[in-house]
């Protein structure tokens, strides 16, 4: 088995439905592919019958064609069968309940302490369907564990989200996950919990899934914004969590407030934001024994500007970035005693050097210099 550091085939574009082996129901084309199929990457916990076969049971994943392309003389139409007019991204999407409620999963190589981002688009099939996101260690998992359907336990601490969405449109969801100590392989489950029509072989459409260090691709017609904070002249480790507040405004309306650092992380993201013009304002906090000299911001690749408020255009299907840098000067107190008598006016300044080292410079006033 190959391992990757992010989820593969999150858009279910492979294997291609239009290739050999396509199944059809009311002119909607789909495939049911078994665990281990080339280019699939996904596995399922659900053992069920293959569509139409009646008895042949195996671990199948159902992938539908949402492209409205032609098969012979007949247009493929996902609408009458899946109640959705297209995939959320690309041409294909998956149905979590293939012939049984299941969990689709993948294992991803992870580094303890890092923050991973997940995102997905979900739709109900015959009404409101419910699914869950479970993220866990792989060590404690037995291979035949099926957390889906009646096996779902909401009190499981590995449950990250329970998502109920209507039929007919894709809804985007996202979240962050910090990899616990000692966890080098992380299993990511998308679990079918309930289906609107009660039929366990129907429901929970999924597309555009991502899980990894990179921010997910923004869903159609929306954008992302990443805010990063950095400091110079003071060690980042000296700065308490939530020292800096960022206000994100659209016009006069504050749409979000973000505090950094958060759990030791110096970046935060807003996802699936409506495109348009926004401002981000940093409310900087003074640090004990340091003087804030300058605040700079950098929007995308533009040149750095001094100030606290940045104007940012968020455009669809793009990720906008803004980085704020504060420069600090340590304030040093000269101990009373010998030094003060010998050097009554001594000005001690420090400057920060890249890499976090701090060098001290002593500068006497002219009248105190040796004569
Ligand atoms: Ca897709
Ligand atoms: Ca199905």
Coordinates of N, CA, C and O and ligand atoms in Angstrom, one line a residue, residues 11-13 87 89-93 207-208, ligand 1:
X11 N -11.9 14.2 -5.7 CA -13.0 14.7 -6.6 C -13.6 13.5 -7.3 O -14.5 13.6 -8.1
X12 N -13.1 12.3 -7.1 CA -13.7 11.0 -7.6 C -13.7 11.0 -9.2 O -14.6 10.5 -9.8
X13 N -12.6 11.7 -9.7 CA -12.6 11.7 -11.2 C -12.0 10.5 -11.8 O -12.1 10.3 -13.1
X87 N -21.8 17.4 -10.9 CA -20.8 17.2 -9.8 C -20.5 18.6 -9.2 O -20.7 19.6 -9.8
X89 N -17.4 19.4 -8.4 CA -16.1 19.8 -9.0 C -15.8 18.7 -10.0 O -16.0 17.5 -9.8
X90 N -15.4 19.1 -11.2 CA -15.1 18.2 -12.3 C -16.3 17.5 -12.8 O -17.4 18.1 -12.8
X91 N -16.2 16.2 -13.2 CA -17.4 15.5 -13.8 C -18.0 14.5 -12.9 O -19.2 14.1 -13.2
X92 N -17.3 14.0 -11.9 CA -17.9 12.8 -11.2 C -18.0 13.1 -9.7 O -17.3 14.0 -9.2
X93 N -18.9 12.4 -9.1 CA -19.0 12.4 -7.6 C -19.3 11.0 -7.1 O -19.5 10.1 -7.8
X207 N -18.4 15.1 -2.9 CA -17.4 15.5 -4.0 C -16.4 16.6 -3.4 O -16.7 17.1 -2.2
X208 N -15.4 16.8 -4.1 CA -14.4 17.9 -3.8 C -13.9 17.8 -2.3 O -13.9 18.7 -1.5
Ligands
LIG1 CA1 -15.7 15.5 -8.8

